[in-house]
PDB file of N, CA and C in Angstrom:
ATOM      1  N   UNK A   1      14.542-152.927-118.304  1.00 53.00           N
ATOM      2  CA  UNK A   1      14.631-153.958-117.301  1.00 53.00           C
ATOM      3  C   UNK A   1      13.447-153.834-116.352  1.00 53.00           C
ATOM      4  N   UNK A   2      12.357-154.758-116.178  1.00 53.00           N
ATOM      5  CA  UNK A   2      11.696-155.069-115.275  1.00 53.00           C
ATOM      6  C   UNK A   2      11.967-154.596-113.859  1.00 53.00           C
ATOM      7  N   UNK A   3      11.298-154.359-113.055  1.00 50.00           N
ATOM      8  CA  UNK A   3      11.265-153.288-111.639  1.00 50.00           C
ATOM      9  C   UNK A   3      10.432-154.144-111.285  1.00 50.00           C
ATOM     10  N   UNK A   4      10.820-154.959-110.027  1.00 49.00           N
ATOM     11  CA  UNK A   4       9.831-156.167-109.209  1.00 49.00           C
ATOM     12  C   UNK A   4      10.071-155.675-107.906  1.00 49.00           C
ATOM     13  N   UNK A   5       8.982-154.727-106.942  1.00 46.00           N
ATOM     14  CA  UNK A   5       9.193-154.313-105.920  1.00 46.00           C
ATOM     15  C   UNK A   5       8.472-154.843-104.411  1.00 46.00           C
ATOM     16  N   UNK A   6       8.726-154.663-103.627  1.00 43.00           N
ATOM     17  CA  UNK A   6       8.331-154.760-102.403  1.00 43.00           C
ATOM     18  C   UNK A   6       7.662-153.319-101.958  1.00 43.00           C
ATOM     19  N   UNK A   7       7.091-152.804-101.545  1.00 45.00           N
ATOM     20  CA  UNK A   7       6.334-151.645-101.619  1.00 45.00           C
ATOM     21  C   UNK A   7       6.929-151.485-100.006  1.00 45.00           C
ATOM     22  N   UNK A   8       6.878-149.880 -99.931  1.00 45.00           N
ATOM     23  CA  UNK A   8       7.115-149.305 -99.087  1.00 45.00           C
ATOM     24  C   UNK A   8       5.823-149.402 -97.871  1.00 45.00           C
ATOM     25  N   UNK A   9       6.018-149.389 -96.801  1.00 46.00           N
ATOM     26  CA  UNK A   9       5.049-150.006 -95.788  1.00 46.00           C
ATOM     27  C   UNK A   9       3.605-149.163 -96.035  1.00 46.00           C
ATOM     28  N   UNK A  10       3.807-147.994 -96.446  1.00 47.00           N
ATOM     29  CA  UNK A  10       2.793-146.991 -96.788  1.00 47.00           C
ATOM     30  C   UNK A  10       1.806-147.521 -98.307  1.00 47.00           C
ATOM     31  N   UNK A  11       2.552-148.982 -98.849  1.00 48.00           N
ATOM     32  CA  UNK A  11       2.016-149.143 -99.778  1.00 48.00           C
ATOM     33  C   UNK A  11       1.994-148.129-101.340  1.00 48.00           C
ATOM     34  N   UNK A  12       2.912-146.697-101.163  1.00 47.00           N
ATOM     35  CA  UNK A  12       3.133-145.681-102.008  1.00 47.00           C
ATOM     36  C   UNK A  12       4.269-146.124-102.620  1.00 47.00           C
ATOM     37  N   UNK A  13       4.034-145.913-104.613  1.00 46.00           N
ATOM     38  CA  UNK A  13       5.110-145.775-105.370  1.00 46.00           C
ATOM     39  C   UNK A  13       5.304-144.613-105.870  1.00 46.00           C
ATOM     40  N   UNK A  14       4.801-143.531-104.708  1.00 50.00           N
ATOM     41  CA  UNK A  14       5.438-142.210-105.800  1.00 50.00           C
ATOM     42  C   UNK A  14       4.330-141.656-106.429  1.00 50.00           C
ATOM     43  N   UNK A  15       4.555-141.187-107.521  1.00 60.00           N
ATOM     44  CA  UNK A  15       3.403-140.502-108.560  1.00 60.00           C
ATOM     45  C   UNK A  15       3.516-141.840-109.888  1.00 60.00           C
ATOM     46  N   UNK A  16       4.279-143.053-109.488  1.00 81.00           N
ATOM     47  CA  UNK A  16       3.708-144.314-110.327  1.00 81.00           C
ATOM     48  C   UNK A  16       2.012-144.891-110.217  1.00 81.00           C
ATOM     49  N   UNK A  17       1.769-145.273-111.392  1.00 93.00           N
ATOM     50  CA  UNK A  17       0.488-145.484-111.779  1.00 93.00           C
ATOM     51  C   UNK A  17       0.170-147.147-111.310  1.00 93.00           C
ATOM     52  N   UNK A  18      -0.791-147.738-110.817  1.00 95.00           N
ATOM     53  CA  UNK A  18      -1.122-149.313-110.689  1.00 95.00           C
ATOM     54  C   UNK A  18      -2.423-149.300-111.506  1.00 95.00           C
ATOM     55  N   UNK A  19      -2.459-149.776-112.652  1.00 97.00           N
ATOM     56  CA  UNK A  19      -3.464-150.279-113.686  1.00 97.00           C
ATOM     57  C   UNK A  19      -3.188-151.718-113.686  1.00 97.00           C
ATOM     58  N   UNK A  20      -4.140-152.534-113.116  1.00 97.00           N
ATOM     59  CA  UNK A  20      -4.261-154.310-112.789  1.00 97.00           C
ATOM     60  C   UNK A  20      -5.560-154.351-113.645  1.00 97.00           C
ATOM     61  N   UNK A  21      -5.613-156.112-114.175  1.00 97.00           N
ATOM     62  CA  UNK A  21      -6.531-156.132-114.415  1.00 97.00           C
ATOM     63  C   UNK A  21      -7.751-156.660-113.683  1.00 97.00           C
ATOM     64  N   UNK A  22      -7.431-156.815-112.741  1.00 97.00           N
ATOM     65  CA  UNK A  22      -8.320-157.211-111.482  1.00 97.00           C
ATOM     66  C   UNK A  22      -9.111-156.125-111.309  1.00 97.00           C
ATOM     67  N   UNK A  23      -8.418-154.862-111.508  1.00 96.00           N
ATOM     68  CA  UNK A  23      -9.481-153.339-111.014  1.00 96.00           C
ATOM     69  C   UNK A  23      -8.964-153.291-109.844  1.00 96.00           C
ATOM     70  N   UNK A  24      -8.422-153.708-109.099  1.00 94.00           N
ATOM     71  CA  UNK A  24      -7.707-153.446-107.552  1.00 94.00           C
ATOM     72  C   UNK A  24      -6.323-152.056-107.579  1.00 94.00           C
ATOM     73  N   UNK A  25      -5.781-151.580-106.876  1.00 93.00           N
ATOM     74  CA  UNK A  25      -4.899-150.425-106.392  1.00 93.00           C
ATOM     75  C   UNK A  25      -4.198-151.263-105.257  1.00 93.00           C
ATOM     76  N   UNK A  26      -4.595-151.972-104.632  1.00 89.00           N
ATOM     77  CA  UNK A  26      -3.882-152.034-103.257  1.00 89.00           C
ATOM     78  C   UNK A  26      -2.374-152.874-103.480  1.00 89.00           C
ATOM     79  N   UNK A  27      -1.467-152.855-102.570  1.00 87.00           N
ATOM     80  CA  UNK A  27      -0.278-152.972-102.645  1.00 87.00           C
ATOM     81  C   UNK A  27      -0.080-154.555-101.864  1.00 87.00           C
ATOM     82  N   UNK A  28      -0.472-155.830-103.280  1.00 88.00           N
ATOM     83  CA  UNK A  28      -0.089-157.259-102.457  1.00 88.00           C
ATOM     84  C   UNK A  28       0.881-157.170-101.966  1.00 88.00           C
ATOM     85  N   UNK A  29       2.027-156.682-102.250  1.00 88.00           N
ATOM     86  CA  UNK A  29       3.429-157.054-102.101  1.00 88.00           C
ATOM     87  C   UNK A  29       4.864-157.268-103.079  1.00 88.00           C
ATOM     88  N   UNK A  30       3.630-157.783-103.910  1.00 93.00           N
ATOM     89  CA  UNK A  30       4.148-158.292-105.285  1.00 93.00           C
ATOM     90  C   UNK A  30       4.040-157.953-106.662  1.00 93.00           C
ATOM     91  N   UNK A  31       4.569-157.182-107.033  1.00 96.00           N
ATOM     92  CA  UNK A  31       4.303-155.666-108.041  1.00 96.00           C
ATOM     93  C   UNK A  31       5.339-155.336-108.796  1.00 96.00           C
ATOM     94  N   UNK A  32       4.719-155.953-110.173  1.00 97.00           N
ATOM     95  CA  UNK A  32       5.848-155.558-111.463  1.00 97.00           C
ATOM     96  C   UNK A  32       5.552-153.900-112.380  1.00 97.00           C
ATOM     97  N   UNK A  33       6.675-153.799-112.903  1.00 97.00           N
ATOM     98  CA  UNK A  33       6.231-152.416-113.499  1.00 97.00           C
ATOM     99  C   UNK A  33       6.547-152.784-115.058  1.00 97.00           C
ATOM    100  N   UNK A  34       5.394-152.292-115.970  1.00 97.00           N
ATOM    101  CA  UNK A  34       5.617-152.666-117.583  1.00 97.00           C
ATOM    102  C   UNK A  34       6.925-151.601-117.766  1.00 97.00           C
ATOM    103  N   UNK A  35       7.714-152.196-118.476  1.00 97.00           N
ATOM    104  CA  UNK A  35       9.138-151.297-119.070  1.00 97.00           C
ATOM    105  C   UNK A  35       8.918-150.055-119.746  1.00 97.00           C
ATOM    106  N   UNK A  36       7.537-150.022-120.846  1.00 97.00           N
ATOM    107  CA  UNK A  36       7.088-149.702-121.958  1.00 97.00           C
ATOM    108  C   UNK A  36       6.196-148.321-121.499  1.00 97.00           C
ATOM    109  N   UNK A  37       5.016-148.478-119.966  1.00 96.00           N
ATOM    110  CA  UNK A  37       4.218-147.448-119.648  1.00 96.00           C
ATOM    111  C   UNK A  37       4.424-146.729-118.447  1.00 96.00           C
ATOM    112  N   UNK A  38       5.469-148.104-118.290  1.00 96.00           N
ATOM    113  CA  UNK A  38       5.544-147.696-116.377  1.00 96.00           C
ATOM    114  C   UNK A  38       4.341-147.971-115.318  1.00 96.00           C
ATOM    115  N   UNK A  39       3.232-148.617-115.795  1.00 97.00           N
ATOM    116  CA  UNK A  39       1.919-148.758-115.249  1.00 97.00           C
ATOM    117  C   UNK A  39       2.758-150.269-113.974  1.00 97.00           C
ATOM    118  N   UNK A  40       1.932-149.984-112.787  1.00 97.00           N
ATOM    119  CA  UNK A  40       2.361-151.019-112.155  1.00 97.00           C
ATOM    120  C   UNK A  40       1.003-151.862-111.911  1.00 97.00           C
ATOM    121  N   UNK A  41       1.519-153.955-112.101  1.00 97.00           N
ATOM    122  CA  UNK A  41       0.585-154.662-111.861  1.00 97.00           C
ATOM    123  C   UNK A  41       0.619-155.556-110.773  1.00 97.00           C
ATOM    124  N   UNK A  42      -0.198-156.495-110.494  1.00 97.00           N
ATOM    125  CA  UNK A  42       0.325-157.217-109.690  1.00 97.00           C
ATOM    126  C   UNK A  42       0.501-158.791-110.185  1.00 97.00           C
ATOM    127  N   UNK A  43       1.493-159.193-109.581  1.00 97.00           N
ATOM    128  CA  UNK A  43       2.294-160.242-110.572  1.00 97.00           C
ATOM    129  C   UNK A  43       1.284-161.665-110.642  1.00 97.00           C
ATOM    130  N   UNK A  44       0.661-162.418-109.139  1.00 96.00           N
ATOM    131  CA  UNK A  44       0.091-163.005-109.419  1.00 96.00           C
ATOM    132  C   UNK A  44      -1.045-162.671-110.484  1.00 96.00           C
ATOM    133  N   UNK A  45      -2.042-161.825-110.917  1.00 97.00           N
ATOM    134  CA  UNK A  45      -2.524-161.632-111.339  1.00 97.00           C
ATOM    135  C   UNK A  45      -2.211-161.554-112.518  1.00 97.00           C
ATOM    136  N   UNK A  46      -1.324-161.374-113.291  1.00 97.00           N
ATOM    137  CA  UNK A  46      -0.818-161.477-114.965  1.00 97.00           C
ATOM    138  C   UNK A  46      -0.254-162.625-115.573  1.00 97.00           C
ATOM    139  N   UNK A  47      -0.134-163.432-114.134  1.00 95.00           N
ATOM    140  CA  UNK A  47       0.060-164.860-114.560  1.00 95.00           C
ATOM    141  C   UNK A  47       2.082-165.189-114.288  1.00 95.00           C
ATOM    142  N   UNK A  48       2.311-164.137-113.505  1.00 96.00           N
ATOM    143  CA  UNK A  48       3.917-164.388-113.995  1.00 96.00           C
ATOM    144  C   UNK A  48       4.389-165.405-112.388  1.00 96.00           C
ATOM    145  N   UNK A  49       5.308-166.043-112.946  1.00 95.00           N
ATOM    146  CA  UNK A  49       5.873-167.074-111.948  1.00 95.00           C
ATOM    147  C   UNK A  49       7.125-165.681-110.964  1.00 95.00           C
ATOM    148  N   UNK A  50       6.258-166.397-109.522  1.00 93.00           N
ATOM    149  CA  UNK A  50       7.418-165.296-108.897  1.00 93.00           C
ATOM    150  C   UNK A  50       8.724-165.851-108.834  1.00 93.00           C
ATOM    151  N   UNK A  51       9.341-166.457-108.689  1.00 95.00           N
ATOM    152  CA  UNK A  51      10.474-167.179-109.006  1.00 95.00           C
ATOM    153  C   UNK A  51      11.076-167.119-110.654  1.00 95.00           C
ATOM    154  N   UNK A  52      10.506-166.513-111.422  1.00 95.00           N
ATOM    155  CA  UNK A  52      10.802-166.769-112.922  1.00 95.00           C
ATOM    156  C   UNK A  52      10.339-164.934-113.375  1.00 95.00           C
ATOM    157  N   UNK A  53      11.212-164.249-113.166  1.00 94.00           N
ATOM    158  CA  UNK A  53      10.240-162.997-112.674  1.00 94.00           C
ATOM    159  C   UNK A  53      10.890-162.483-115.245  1.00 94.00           C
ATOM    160  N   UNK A  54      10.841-161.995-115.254  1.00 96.00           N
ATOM    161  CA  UNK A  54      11.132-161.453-117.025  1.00 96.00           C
ATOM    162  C   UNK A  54      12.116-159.857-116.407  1.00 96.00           C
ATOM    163  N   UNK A  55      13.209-160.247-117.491  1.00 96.00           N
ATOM    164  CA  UNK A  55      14.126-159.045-117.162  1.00 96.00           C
ATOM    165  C   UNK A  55      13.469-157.906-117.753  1.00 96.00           C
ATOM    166  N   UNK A  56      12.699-158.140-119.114  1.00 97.00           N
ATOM    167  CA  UNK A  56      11.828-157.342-119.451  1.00 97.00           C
ATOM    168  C   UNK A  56      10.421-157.613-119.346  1.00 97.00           C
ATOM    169  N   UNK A  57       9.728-156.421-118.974  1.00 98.00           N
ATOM    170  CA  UNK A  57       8.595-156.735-118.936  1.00 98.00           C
ATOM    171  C   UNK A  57       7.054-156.026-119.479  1.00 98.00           C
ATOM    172  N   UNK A  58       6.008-156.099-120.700  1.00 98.00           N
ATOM    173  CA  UNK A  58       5.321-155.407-120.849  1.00 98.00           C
ATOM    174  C   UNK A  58       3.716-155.838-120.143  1.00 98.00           C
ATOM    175  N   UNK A  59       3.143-154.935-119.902  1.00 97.00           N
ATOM    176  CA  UNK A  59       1.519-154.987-119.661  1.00 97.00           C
ATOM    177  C   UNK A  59       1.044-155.338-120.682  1.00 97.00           C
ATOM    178  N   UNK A  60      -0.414-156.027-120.079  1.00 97.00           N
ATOM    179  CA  UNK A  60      -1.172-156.056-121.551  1.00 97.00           C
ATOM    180  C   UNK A  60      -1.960-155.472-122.799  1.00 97.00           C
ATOM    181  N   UNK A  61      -1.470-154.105-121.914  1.00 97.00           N
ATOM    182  CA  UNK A  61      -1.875-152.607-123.351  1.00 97.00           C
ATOM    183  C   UNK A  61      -0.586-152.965-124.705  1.00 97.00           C
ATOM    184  N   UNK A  62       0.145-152.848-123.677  1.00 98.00           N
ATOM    185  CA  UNK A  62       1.985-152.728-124.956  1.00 98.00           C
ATOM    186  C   UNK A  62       1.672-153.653-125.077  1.00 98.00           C
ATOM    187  N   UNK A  63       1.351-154.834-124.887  1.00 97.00           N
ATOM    188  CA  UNK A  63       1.916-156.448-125.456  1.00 97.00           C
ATOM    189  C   UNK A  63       0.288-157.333-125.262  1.00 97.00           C
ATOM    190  N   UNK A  64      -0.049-156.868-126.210  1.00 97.00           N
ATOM    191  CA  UNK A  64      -1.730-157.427-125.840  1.00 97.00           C
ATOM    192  C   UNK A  64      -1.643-159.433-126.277  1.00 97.00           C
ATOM    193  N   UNK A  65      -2.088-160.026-125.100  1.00 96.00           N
ATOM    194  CA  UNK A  65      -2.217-160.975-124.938  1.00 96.00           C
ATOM    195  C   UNK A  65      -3.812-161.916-123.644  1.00 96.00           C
ATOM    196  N   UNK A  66      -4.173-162.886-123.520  1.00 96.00           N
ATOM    197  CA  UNK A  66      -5.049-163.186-122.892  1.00 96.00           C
ATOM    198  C   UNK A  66      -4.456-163.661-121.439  1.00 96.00           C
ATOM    199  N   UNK A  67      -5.940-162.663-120.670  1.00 96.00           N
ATOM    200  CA  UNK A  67      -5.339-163.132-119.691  1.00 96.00           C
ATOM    201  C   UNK A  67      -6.568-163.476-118.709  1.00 96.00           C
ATOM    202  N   UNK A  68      -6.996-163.847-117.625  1.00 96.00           N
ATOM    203  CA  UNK A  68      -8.058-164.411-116.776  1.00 96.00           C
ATOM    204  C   UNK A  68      -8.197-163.590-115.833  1.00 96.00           C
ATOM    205  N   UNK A  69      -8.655-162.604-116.242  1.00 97.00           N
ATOM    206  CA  UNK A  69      -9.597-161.528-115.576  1.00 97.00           C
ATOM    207  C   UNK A  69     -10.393-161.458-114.243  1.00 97.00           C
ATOM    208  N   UNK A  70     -11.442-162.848-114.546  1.00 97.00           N
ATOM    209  CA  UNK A  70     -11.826-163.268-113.495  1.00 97.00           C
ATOM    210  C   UNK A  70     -11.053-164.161-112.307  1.00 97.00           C
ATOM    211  N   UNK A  71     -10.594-164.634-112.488  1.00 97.00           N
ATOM    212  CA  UNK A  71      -9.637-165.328-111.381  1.00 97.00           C
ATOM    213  C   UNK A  71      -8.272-164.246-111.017  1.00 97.00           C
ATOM    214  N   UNK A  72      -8.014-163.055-111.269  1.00 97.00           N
ATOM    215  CA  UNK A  72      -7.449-162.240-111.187  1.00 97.00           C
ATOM    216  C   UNK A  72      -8.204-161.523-110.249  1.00 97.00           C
ATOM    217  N   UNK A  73      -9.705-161.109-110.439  1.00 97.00           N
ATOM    218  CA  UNK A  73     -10.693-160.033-109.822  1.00 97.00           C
ATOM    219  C   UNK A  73     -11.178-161.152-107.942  1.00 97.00           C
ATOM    220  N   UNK A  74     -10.985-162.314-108.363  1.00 96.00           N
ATOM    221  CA  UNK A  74     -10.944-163.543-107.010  1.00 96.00           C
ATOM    222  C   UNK A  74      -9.617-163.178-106.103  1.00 96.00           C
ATOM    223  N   UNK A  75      -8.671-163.941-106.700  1.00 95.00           N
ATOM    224  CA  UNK A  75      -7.407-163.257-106.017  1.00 95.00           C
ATOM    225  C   UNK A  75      -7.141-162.900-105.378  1.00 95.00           C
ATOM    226  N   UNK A  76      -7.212-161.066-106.056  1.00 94.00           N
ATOM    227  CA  UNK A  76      -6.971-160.039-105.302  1.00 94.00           C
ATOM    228  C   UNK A  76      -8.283-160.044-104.463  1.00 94.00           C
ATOM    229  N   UNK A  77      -9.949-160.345-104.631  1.00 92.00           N
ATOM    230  CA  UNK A  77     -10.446-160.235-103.520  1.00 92.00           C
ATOM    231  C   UNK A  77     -10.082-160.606-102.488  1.00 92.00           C
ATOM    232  N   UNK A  78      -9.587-161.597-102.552  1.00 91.00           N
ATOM    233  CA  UNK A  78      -9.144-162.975-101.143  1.00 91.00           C
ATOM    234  C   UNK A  78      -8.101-161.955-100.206  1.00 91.00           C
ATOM    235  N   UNK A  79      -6.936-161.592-101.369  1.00 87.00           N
ATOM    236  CA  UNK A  79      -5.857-161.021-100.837  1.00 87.00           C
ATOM    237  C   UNK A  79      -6.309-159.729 -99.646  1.00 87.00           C
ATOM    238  N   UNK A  80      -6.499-158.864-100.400  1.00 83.00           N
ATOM    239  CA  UNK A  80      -7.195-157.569-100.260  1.00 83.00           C
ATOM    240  C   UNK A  80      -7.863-157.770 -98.709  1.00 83.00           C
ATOM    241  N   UNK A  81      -9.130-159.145 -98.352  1.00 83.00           N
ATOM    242  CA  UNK A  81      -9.731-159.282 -97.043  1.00 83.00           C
ATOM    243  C   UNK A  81      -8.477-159.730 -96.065  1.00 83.00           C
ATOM    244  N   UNK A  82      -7.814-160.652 -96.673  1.00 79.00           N
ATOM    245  CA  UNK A  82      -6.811-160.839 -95.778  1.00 79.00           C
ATOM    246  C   UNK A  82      -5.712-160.197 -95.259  1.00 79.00           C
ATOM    247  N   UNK A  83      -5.574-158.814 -95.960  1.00 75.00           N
ATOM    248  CA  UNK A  83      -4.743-157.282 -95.600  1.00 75.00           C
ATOM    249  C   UNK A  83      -5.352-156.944 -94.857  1.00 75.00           C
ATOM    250  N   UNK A  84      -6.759-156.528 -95.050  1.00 76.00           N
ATOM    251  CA  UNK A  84      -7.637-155.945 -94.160  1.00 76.00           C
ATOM    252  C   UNK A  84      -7.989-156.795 -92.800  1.00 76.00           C
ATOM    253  N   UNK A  85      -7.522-158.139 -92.943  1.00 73.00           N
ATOM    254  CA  UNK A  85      -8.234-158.660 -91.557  1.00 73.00           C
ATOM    255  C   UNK A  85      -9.631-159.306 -91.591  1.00 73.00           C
ATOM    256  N   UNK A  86     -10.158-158.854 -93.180  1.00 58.00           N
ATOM    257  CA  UNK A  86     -11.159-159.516 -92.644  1.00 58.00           C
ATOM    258  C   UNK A  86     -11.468-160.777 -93.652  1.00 58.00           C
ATOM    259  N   UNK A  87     -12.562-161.496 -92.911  1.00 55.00           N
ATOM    260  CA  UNK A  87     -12.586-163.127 -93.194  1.00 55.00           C
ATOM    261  C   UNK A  87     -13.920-162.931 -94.023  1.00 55.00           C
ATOM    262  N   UNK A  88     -14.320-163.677 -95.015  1.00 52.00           N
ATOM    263  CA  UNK A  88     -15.811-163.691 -95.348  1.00 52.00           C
ATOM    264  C   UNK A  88     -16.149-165.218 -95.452  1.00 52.00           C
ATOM    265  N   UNK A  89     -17.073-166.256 -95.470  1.00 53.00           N
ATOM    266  CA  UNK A  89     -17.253-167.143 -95.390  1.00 53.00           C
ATOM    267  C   UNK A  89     -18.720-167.650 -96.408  1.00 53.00           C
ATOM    268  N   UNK A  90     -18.145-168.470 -97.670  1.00 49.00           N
ATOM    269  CA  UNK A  90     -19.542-168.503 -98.458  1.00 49.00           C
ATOM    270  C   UNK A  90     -19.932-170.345 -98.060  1.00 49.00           C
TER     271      UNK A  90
END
């Protein structure tokens, strides 16, 4: 069964692993765990509807499928400045 968490304010799951494919670590908020490695991702980024969350759930090592990398690696940039506070402007 799928593990869809809210992260502890410290942003820590323990000695759980976050392998995204964005390349990011930081804790959106919104963070599924594959059933199969236990690796944790972040949900916008794998494409999953938060409202439609999978009782099971694999990463894309166990369950190799395509996914948008780059708009994943955007994202979490956006996200990530806006944790931090900060604004960038192109």
């Amino acid at each position: 069964m799928s593990q869809t968490v809210l992260t502890q304010q410290d942003g820590s799951y323990g000695t759980d692993v976050t392998r995204c494919i964005c390349g990011f670590t930081h804790d959106d908020g919104y963070m599924i765990c594959c059933d199969k490695c236990s690796v944790w991702q972040h949900i916008d980024c794998m494409g999953i509807d938060r409202q439609n969350i999978p009782d099971i759930y694999l990463c894309e090592r166990c369950q190799p499928r395509s996914l948008d990398k780059e708009r994943a690696v955007l994202l979490q940039q956006r996200k990530k400045e806006h944790l931090s506070g900060v604004c960038t402007f192109n």
